[in-house]
Amino acid sequence: MAKNNAELKVMVVEDSKVTMKALCNYLKRMGVDNPLKAVTGQEAIELFRKHRPDIILLDAILPDIDGFDIAKMFRGMEKGDEWSAIIFLTSMDKDEDVARGIEVGGDDYLLKPISEMVLKAKVNAMRRLVEMQRALVDVTQELNVANKELERLSTTDGLTGLANRRFFDDLSVREWRRCERMKKPMALVMVDVDHFKKYNDTYGHQGGDQCLRAVAAQVARAAPRASDLAARYGGEEFVLVLGETTVDGAKWVANNIRQHVADLNMPHSASSIGHVSVSCGVASLLPLEDMPFDILLKVADEALYKAKEQGRNRVVCAE
Ligand code: GH3
Ligand code: MG
Ligand code: MG
Ligand code: MG
């Protein structure tokens, strides 16, 4: 940030040698030692492109391009948060000229012959604006970063890093409608850890959390396509959204998850098979017009219930 005038990038655009010299002297006395100098509009545009000055003293009448048109071009070249202060130098003091200067993007004007005191006051005022603008850009950037992080946090489950329930609710309905348009079936795999209450009772809540992370990693591994989604549905339940997938495809995926979790061989002394296992309910439906997504969810949940009933550590598909 420009803490003093020496750090300020000033450009003077002026075709009169006498005025240019006077301006440079005044600026020097203000601490601005080497302003960028342009005698023509073309030069001014080149320097602007290259150096992006903070403050521009811009003669209204130049040999090649009209000063007002140059100001308009500068404004057109600025992207996003970029902004330079433009002070017009003019001998015209008609109200219309002042109005036009502001309209094309000027910020202030100085009447010729230029008074050193007024120049100093206006450059200082513009410097304050430049500093505020920069602070604003910094704050905006910090806000953008914070907002991105907030968005990520609001859609992610903190324990497992999978998508959270909210994100699942949102995406699954959209995917359901997409599959309806594509006339393709959509599949769900519900995954529930077996005897997890006993796991907590045996290994403590922290041990339980670690177990959930390990299971979640296996669920995530099973959803490699961009349109797949692995989410934490609730406590020790996970759900996999598989767009354009038949029941056979989803069954294969579910069996992989079940097998991968079993292969982790995490001890679970309170379970009859001795290690952590999951049960999966699988369903796939072709979305018909006006059919709510909840139906697919209900059918998958019923299949999961059957898997539990039939002895756990297995995959059951809805008919
Ligand atoms: P089932 O085989 O029939 O699924 O039995 P279960 O014990 O797994 O099912 P139940 O729904 O009775 O218990 C789920 C347990 O999961 C109860 C709850 O304390 C635990 N749980 C839920 N969320 C978390 C969590 O974030 N961390 C830990 N450690 N435990 C959790
Ligand atoms: Mg001139
Ligand atoms: Mg459960
Ligand atoms: Mg369970």
PDB file of C-alpha atoms in Angstrom, residues 11 30 34 40 80 90 94 113 130 137 177 192 196 201 203 242 268 309:
ATOM      1  CA  MET A  11       1.491   9.339 -14.772  1.00  0.00           C
ATOM      2  CA  MET A  30       5.429  16.501  -3.067  1.00  0.00           C
ATOM      3  CA  ASN A  34       9.871  10.107 -11.381  1.00  0.00           C
ATOM      4  CA  THR A  40       0.527  11.786 -26.869  1.00  0.00           C
ATOM      5  CA  GLY A  80     -12.109  -6.651 -12.037  1.00  0.00           C
ATOM      6  CA  THR A  90      -8.296  21.399 -18.561  1.00  0.00           C
ATOM      7  CA  LYS A  94     -17.567  25.100 -18.678  1.00  0.00           C
ATOM      8  CA  PRO A 113      -2.897  27.208 -15.150  1.00  0.00           C
ATOM      9  CA  VAL A 130      -6.255   4.634  -3.951  1.00  0.00           C
ATOM     10  CA  VAL A 137      -9.539  -5.311  -2.753  1.00  0.00           C
ATOM     11  CA  ARG A 177     -34.107 -35.591 -12.544  1.00  0.00           C
ATOM     12  CA  ASP A 192     -24.588 -49.448   7.416  1.00  0.00           C
ATOM     13  CA  PHE A 196     -21.714 -50.410  15.652  1.00  0.00           C
ATOM     14  CA  ASP A 201     -19.256 -49.822  23.768  1.00  0.00           C
ATOM     15  CA  TYR A 203     -13.614 -49.595  21.829  1.00  0.00           C
ATOM     16  CA  LEU A 242     -24.738 -43.928  -8.891  1.00  0.00           C
ATOM     17  CA  HIS A 268     -14.711 -56.228  16.547  1.00  0.00           C
ATOM     18  CA  GLU A 309     -32.365 -59.446   8.966  1.00  0.00           C
TER      19      GLU A 309
END
